[in-house]
Coordinates of N, CA and C and ligand atoms in Angstrom, one line a residue:
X1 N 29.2 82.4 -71.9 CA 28.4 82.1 -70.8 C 28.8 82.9 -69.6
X2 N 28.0 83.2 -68.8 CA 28.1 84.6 -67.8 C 27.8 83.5 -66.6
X3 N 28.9 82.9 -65.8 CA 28.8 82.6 -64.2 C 28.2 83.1 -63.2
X4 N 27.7 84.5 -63.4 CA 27.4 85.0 -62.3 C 26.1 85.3 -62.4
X5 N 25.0 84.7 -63.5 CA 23.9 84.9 -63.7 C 23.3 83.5 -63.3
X6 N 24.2 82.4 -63.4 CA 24.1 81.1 -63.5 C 24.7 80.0 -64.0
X7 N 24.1 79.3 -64.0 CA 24.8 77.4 -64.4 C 23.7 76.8 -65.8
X8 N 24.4 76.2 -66.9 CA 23.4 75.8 -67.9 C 23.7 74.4 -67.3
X9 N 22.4 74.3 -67.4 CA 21.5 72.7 -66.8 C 22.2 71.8 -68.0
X10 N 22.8 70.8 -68.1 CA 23.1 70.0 -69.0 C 22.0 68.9 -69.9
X11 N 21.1 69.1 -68.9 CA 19.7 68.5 -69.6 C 19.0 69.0 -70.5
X12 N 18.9 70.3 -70.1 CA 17.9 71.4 -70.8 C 18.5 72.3 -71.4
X13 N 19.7 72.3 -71.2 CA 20.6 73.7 -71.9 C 20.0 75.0 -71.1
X14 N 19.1 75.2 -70.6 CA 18.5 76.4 -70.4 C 19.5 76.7 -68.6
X15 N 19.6 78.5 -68.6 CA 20.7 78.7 -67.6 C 19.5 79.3 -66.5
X16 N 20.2 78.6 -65.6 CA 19.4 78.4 -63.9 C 20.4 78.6 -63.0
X17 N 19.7 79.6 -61.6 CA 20.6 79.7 -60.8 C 20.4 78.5 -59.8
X18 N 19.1 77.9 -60.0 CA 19.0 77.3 -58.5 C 18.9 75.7 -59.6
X19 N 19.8 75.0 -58.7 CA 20.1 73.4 -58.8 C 21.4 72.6 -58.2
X20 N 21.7 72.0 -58.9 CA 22.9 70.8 -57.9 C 24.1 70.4 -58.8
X21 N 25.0 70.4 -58.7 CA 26.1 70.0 -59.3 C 26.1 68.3 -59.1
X22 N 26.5 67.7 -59.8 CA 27.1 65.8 -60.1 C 28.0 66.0 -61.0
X23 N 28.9 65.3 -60.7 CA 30.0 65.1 -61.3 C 30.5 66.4 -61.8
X24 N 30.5 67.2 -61.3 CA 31.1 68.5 -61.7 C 30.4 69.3 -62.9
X25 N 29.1 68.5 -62.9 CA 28.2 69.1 -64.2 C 26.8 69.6 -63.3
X26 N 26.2 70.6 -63.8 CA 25.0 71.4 -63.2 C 23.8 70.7 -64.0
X27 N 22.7 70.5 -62.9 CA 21.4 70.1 -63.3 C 20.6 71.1 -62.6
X28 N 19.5 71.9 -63.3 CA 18.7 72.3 -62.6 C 17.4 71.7 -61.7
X29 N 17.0 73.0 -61.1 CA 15.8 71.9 -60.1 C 14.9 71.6 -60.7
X30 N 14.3 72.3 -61.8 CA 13.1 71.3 -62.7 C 13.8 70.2 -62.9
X31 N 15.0 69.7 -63.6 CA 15.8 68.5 -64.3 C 16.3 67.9 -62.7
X32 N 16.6 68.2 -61.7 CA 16.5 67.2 -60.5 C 15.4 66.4 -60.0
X33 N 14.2 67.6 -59.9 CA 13.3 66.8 -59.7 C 12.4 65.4 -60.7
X34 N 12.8 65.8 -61.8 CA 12.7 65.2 -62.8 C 13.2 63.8 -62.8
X35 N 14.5 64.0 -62.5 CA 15.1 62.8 -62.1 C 15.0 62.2 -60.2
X36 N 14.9 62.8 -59.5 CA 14.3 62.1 -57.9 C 13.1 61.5 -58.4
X37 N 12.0 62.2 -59.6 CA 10.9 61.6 -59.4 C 11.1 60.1 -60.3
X38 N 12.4 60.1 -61.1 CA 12.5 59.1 -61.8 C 13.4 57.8 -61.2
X39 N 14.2 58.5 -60.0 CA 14.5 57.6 -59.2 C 14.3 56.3 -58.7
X40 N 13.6 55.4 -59.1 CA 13.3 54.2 -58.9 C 13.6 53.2 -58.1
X41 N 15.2 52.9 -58.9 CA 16.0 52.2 -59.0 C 17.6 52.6 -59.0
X42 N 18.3 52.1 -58.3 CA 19.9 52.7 -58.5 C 20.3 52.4 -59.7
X43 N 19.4 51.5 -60.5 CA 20.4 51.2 -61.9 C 19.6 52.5 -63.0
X44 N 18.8 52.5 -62.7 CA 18.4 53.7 -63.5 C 19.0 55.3 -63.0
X45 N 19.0 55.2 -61.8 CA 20.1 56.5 -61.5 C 21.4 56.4 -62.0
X46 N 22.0 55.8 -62.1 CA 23.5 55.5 -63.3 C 22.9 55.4 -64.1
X47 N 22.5 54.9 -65.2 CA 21.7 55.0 -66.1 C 21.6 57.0 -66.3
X48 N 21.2 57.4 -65.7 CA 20.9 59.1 -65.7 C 22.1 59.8 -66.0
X49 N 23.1 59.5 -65.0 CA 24.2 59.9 -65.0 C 24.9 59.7 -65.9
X50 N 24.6 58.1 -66.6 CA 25.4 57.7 -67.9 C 24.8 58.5 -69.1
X51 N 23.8 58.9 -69.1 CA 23.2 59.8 -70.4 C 23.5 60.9 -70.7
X52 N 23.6 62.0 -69.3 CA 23.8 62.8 -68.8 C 25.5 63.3 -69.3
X53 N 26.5 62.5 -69.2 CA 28.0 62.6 -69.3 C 28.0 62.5 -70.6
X54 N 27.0 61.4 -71.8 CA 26.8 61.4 -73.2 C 26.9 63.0 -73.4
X55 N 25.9 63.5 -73.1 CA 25.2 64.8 -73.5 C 26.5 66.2 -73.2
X56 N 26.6 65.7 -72.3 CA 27.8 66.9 -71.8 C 28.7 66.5 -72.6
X57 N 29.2 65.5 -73.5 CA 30.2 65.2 -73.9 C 30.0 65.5 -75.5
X58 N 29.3 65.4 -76.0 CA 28.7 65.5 -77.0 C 28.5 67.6 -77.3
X59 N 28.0 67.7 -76.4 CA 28.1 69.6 -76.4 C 29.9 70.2 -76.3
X60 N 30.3 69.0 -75.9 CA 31.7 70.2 -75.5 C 32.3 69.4 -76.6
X61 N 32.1 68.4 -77.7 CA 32.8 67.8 -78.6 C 33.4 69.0 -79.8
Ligands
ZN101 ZN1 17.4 71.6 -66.6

């Protein structure tokens, strides 16, 4: 993986320069907005985050 081209979105796998870091993991802005628009509720935003750490955990296993 090449840093200087970008950050792979942990949602999508696909590498984006433009998005947001959480928890020291990269989501792109399609997969941000994805999730603001799924923002509802705070228990569903942990909830996101809880999926999200599965998935990252699961790729780097
Ligand atoms: Zn993404």
């Amino acid at each position: 993986m090449d840093e200087l081209t970008g950050n792979t979105c942990i949602i999508c796998g696909e590498t984006k320069q433009d998005g947001i870091h959480i928890v020291s993991e990269f989501i792109c802005d399609a997969c941000e907005a994805e999730m603001v628009h799924t923002d509802v509720q705070e228990e569903k935003y942990h909830f996101f985050i809880h999926q999200m750490k599965q998935i990252w955990m699961q790729r780097n296993a």
